[in-house]
PDB file of C-alpha atoms in Angstrom:
ATOM      1  CA  UNK A 381      75.659 -59.675 153.234  1.00 74.00           C
ATOM      2  CA  UNK A 382      77.889 -56.600 153.159  1.00 84.00           C
ATOM      3  CA  UNK A 383      75.891 -55.051 150.320  1.00 87.00           C
ATOM      4  CA  UNK A 384      72.692 -55.650 152.270  1.00 89.00           C
ATOM      5  CA  UNK A 385      74.113 -53.854 155.310  1.00 89.00           C
ATOM      6  CA  UNK A 386      75.350 -50.967 153.198  1.00 88.00           C
ATOM      7  CA  UNK A 387      71.964 -50.602 151.522  1.00 92.00           C
ATOM      8  CA  UNK A 388      70.062 -50.839 154.824  1.00 92.00           C
ATOM      9  CA  UNK A 389      72.288 -48.222 156.418  1.00 91.00           C
ATOM     10  CA  UNK A 390      71.744 -45.987 153.416  1.00 91.00           C
ATOM     11  CA  UNK A 391      67.971 -46.448 153.568  1.00 93.00           C
ATOM     12  CA  UNK A 392      67.921 -45.946 157.338  1.00 92.00           C
ATOM     13  CA  UNK A 393      69.865 -42.678 156.959  1.00 90.00           C
ATOM     14  CA  UNK A 394      67.572 -41.383 154.191  1.00 90.00           C
ATOM     15  CA  UNK A 395      64.534 -42.091 156.350  1.00 93.00           C
ATOM     16  CA  UNK A 396      66.100 -40.387 159.374  1.00 90.00           C
ATOM     17  CA  UNK A 397      67.104 -37.364 157.280  1.00 87.00           C
ATOM     18  CA  UNK A 398      63.555 -36.977 155.971  1.00 90.00           C
ATOM     19  CA  UNK A 399      62.068 -37.364 159.430  1.00 91.00           C
ATOM     20  CA  UNK A 400      64.559 -34.895 160.884  1.00 88.00           C
ATOM     21  CA  UNK A 401      63.903 -32.358 158.126  1.00 86.00           C
ATOM     22  CA  UNK A 402      60.128 -32.501 158.646  1.00 90.00           C
ATOM     23  CA  UNK A 403      60.553 -32.136 162.421  1.00 89.00           C
ATOM     24  CA  UNK A 404      62.718 -29.061 161.885  1.00 84.00           C
ATOM     25  CA  UNK A 405      60.203 -27.542 159.465  1.00 84.00           C
ATOM     26  CA  UNK A 406      57.481 -27.937 162.070  1.00 86.00           C
ATOM     27  CA  UNK A 407      59.669 -26.406 164.773  1.00 85.00           C
ATOM     28  CA  UNK A 408      60.777 -23.453 162.595  1.00 80.00           C
ATOM     29  CA  UNK A 409      57.302 -22.672 161.280  1.00 78.00           C
ATOM     30  CA  UNK A 410      55.909 -22.707 164.810  1.00 79.00           C
ATOM     31  CA  UNK A 411      52.327 -22.917 163.560  1.00 83.00           C
ATOM     32  CA  UNK A 412      49.513 -25.339 164.324  1.00 86.00           C
ATOM     33  CA  UNK A 413      47.736 -25.798 161.025  1.00 86.00           C
ATOM     34  CA  UNK A 414      46.810 -28.422 158.464  1.00 87.00           C
ATOM     35  CA  UNK A 415      50.387 -28.652 157.190  1.00 86.00           C
ATOM     36  CA  UNK A 416      51.765 -29.266 160.671  1.00 90.00           C
ATOM     37  CA  UNK A 417      49.234 -32.039 161.259  1.00 92.00           C
ATOM     38  CA  UNK A 418      50.142 -33.610 157.955  1.00 92.00           C
ATOM     39  CA  UNK A 419      53.881 -33.477 158.662  1.00 93.00           C
ATOM     40  CA  UNK A 420      53.386 -34.955 162.130  1.00 95.00           C
ATOM     41  CA  UNK A 421      51.507 -37.903 160.596  1.00 96.00           C
ATOM     42  CA  UNK A 422      54.327 -38.411 158.112  1.00 96.00           C
ATOM     43  CA  UNK A 423      56.944 -38.247 160.845  1.00 96.00           C
ATOM     44  CA  UNK A 424      55.179 -41.102 162.657  1.00 97.00           C
ATOM     45  CA  UNK A 425      55.340 -43.224 159.509  1.00 96.00           C
ATOM     46  CA  UNK A 426      59.024 -42.354 159.031  1.00 96.00           C
ATOM     47  CA  UNK A 427      59.630 -43.583 162.583  1.00 96.00           C
ATOM     48  CA  UNK A 428      58.062 -46.945 161.718  1.00 96.00           C
ATOM     49  CA  UNK A 429      60.252 -47.281 158.600  1.00 95.00           C
ATOM     50  CA  UNK A 430      63.323 -46.272 160.626  1.00 93.00           C
ATOM     51  CA  UNK A 431      62.579 -48.942 163.223  1.00 94.00           C
ATOM     52  CA  UNK A 432      62.108 -51.591 160.517  1.00 95.00           C
ATOM     53  CA  UNK A 433      65.405 -50.715 158.847  1.00 93.00           C
ATOM     54  CA  UNK A 434      67.228 -50.598 162.207  1.00 92.00           C
ATOM     55  CA  UNK A 435      65.910 -54.049 163.181  1.00 93.00           C
ATOM     56  CA  UNK A 436      67.040 -55.446 159.860  1.00 92.00           C
ATOM     57  CA  UNK A 437      70.499 -54.020 160.440  1.00 91.00           C
ATOM     58  CA  UNK A 438      70.644 -55.415 163.972  1.00 90.00           C
ATOM     59  CA  UNK A 439      69.525 -58.868 162.730  1.00 89.00           C
ATOM     60  CA  UNK A 440      72.622 -58.828 160.556  1.00 84.00           C
ATOM     61  CA  UNK A 441      74.665 -58.324 163.745  1.00 78.00           C
ATOM     62  CA  UNK A 442      75.620 -54.756 163.064  1.00 72.00           C
ATOM     63  CA  UNK A 443      75.154 -51.711 165.265  1.00 71.00           C
ATOM     64  CA  UNK A 444      72.877 -48.956 163.940  1.00 64.00           C
ATOM     65  CA  UNK A 445      74.760 -45.672 163.679  1.00 64.00           C
ATOM     66  CA  UNK A 446      73.278 -42.241 164.168  1.00 66.00           C
ATOM     67  CA  UNK A 447      73.429 -39.644 161.441  1.00 56.00           C
ATOM     68  CA  UNK A 448      76.708 -37.844 161.042  1.00 57.00           C
ATOM     69  CA  UNK A 449      77.024 -34.273 162.208  1.00 55.00           C
ATOM     70  CA  UNK A 450      77.371 -33.190 158.590  1.00 52.00           C
ATOM     71  CA  UNK A 451      74.103 -34.962 157.615  1.00 52.00           C
ATOM     72  CA  UNK A 452      72.293 -33.363 160.548  1.00 53.00           C
ATOM     73  CA  UNK A 453      73.592 -29.914 159.566  1.00 55.00           C
ATOM     74  CA  UNK A 454      72.554 -30.449 155.937  1.00 57.00           C
ATOM     75  CA  UNK A 455      69.088 -31.443 157.079  1.00 55.00           C
ATOM     76  CA  UNK A 456      68.864 -28.364 159.305  1.00 52.00           C
ATOM     77  CA  UNK A 457      69.998 -26.028 156.487  1.00 55.00           C
ATOM     78  CA  UNK A 458      67.555 -27.644 154.076  1.00 58.00           C
ATOM     79  CA  UNK A 459      64.664 -27.197 156.494  1.00 53.00           C
ATOM     80  CA  UNK A 460      65.694 -23.631 157.178  1.00 56.00           C
ATOM     81  CA  UNK A 461      65.660 -22.941 153.428  1.00 55.00           C
ATOM     82  CA  UNK A 462      62.175 -24.405 153.061  1.00 57.00           C
ATOM     83  CA  UNK A 463      60.794 -22.254 155.884  1.00 55.00           C
ATOM     84  CA  UNK A 464      62.720 -19.106 154.830  1.00 54.00           C
ATOM     85  CA  UNK A 465      61.376 -19.309 151.267  1.00 54.00           C
ATOM     86  CA  UNK A 466      57.816 -20.014 152.411  1.00 57.00           C
ATOM     87  CA  UNK A 467      56.064 -17.136 150.678  1.00 50.00           C
ATOM     88  CA  UNK A 468      52.917 -19.180 150.499  1.00 53.00           C
ATOM     89  CA  UNK A 469      51.646 -22.607 151.376  1.00 57.00           C
ATOM     90  CA  UNK A 470      51.968 -23.495 147.686  1.00 59.00           C
ATOM     91  CA  UNK A 471      55.746 -22.961 147.891  1.00 76.00           C
ATOM     92  CA  UNK A 472      56.108 -25.287 150.828  1.00 81.00           C
ATOM     93  CA  UNK A 473      53.910 -27.927 149.193  1.00 85.00           C
ATOM     94  CA  UNK A 474      56.031 -27.681 146.019  1.00 85.00           C
ATOM     95  CA  UNK A 475      59.229 -28.105 147.989  1.00 85.00           C
ATOM     96  CA  UNK A 476      57.851 -31.128 149.852  1.00 89.00           C
ATOM     97  CA  UNK A 477      56.803 -32.757 146.581  1.00 92.00           C
ATOM     98  CA  UNK A 478      60.331 -32.142 145.216  1.00 90.00           C
ATOM     99  CA  UNK A 479      61.889 -33.701 148.345  1.00 88.00           C
ATOM    100  CA  UNK A 480      59.679 -36.785 148.065  1.00 93.00           C
ATOM    101  CA  UNK A 481      60.469 -37.209 144.349  1.00 94.00           C
ATOM    102  CA  UNK A 482      64.215 -36.862 144.963  1.00 92.00           C
ATOM    103  CA  UNK A 483      64.005 -39.416 147.761  1.00 92.00           C
ATOM    104  CA  UNK A 484      62.169 -41.898 145.510  1.00 95.00           C
ATOM    105  CA  UNK A 485      64.730 -41.487 142.733  1.00 96.00           C
ATOM    106  CA  UNK A 486      67.661 -41.873 145.130  1.00 94.00           C
ATOM    107  CA  UNK A 487      66.303 -45.084 146.631  1.00 95.00           C
ATOM    108  CA  UNK A 488      65.461 -46.536 143.220  1.00 96.00           C
ATOM    109  CA  UNK A 489      68.932 -45.689 141.921  1.00 94.00           C
ATOM    110  CA  UNK A 490      70.563 -47.218 144.989  1.00 93.00           C
ATOM    111  CA  UNK A 491      68.550 -50.434 144.484  1.00 94.00           C
ATOM    112  CA  UNK A 492      69.764 -50.639 140.874  1.00 93.00           C
ATOM    113  CA  UNK A 493      73.375 -49.782 141.739  1.00 92.00           C
ATOM    114  CA  UNK A 494      73.587 -52.300 144.547  1.00 90.00           C
ATOM    115  CA  UNK A 495      71.875 -55.093 142.632  1.00 89.00           C
ATOM    116  CA  UNK A 496      69.850 -55.741 145.766  1.00 90.00           C
ATOM    117  CA  UNK A 497      68.183 -59.161 145.725  1.00 91.00           C
ATOM    118  CA  UNK A 498      67.026 -59.624 149.324  1.00 93.00           C
ATOM    119  CA  UNK A 499      63.248 -59.884 149.232  1.00 95.00           C
ATOM    120  CA  UNK A 500      62.805 -58.448 152.727  1.00 95.00           C
ATOM    121  CA  UNK A 501      64.966 -55.424 151.937  1.00 95.00           C
ATOM    122  CA  UNK A 502      63.269 -54.898 148.582  1.00 96.00           C
ATOM    123  CA  UNK A 503      59.899 -55.154 150.300  1.00 97.00           C
ATOM    124  CA  UNK A 504      60.871 -52.464 152.812  1.00 96.00           C
ATOM    125  CA  UNK A 505      62.212 -50.288 149.968  1.00 97.00           C
ATOM    126  CA  UNK A 506      59.046 -50.772 147.916  1.00 97.00           C
ATOM    127  CA  UNK A 507      56.851 -49.878 150.886  1.00 97.00           C
ATOM    128  CA  UNK A 508      58.955 -46.788 151.512  1.00 97.00           C
ATOM    129  CA  UNK A 509      58.730 -45.698 147.862  1.00 97.00           C
ATOM    130  CA  UNK A 510      54.954 -46.264 147.934  1.00 98.00           C
ATOM    131  CA  UNK A 511      54.761 -44.187 151.123  1.00 97.00           C
ATOM    132  CA  UNK A 512      56.655 -41.358 149.431  1.00 97.00           C
ATOM    133  CA  UNK A 513      54.349 -41.543 146.378  1.00 97.00           C
ATOM    134  CA  UNK A 514      51.339 -41.435 148.696  1.00 97.00           C
ATOM    135  CA  UNK A 515      52.861 -38.359 150.346  1.00 95.00           C
ATOM    136  CA  UNK A 516      53.158 -36.711 146.928  1.00 96.00           C
ATOM    137  CA  UNK A 517      49.493 -37.470 146.219  1.00 95.00           C
ATOM    138  CA  UNK A 518      48.343 -36.133 149.607  1.00 94.00           C
ATOM    139  CA  UNK A 519      50.418 -32.964 149.359  1.00 91.00           C
ATOM    140  CA  UNK A 520      49.344 -32.423 145.734  1.00 91.00           C
ATOM    141  CA  UNK A 521      45.736 -32.755 146.758  1.00 90.00           C
ATOM    142  CA  UNK A 522      46.218 -30.259 149.612  1.00 81.00           C
ATOM    143  CA  UNK A 523      47.950 -27.867 147.225  1.00 74.00           C
ATOM    144  CA  UNK A 524      45.124 -28.171 144.668  1.00 78.00           C
ATOM    145  CA  UNK A 525      42.540 -27.571 147.376  1.00 71.00           C
ATOM    146  CA  UNK A 526      44.382 -24.411 148.444  1.00 63.00           C
ATOM    147  CA  UNK A 527      44.386 -23.198 144.844  1.00 54.00           C
ATOM    148  CA  UNK A 528      40.667 -23.892 144.513  1.00 55.00           C
ATOM    149  CA  UNK A 529      39.939 -22.134 147.818  1.00 51.00           C
ATOM    150  CA  UNK A 530      41.922 -19.050 146.819  1.00 49.00           C
ATOM    151  CA  UNK A 531      40.257 -18.870 143.382  1.00 46.00           C
ATOM    152  CA  UNK A 532      36.822 -18.998 145.022  1.00 45.00           C
ATOM    153  CA  UNK A 533      37.749 -15.999 147.175  1.00 44.00           C
ATOM    154  CA  UNK A 534      38.886 -13.853 144.253  1.00 45.00           C
TER     155      UNK A 534
END
């Protein structure tokens, strides 16, 4: 039971960090474009995953904790870096794809390390990993379309 709680708290925090980072990217970019719309859609999905993880934690009679100040600051700095290095949309798409891949690997590694066997927790984790892979595919497609559009113009 303790390993389940530890894993759920970890997953909940990862989800909240990703959601927080995307929200900060939107706020810092201060643009209403295709990327902003895409990120807003992803944030809504992150909220759903966060709620699912929080409910699982609460069912195990534990209080859901907010992110630490350090985690929030790290998220803010990471988002700031993404926006500051945004020389082109391609750069931001590349950075998002890297974030999603890192997140997938971290969750998969945590599953292996913890020896998680709870079917409901594994189901949530699998759905989250699939969501991240879908995000990679969507962002890759957008990036490829931008490349095609720019090559048509030249």
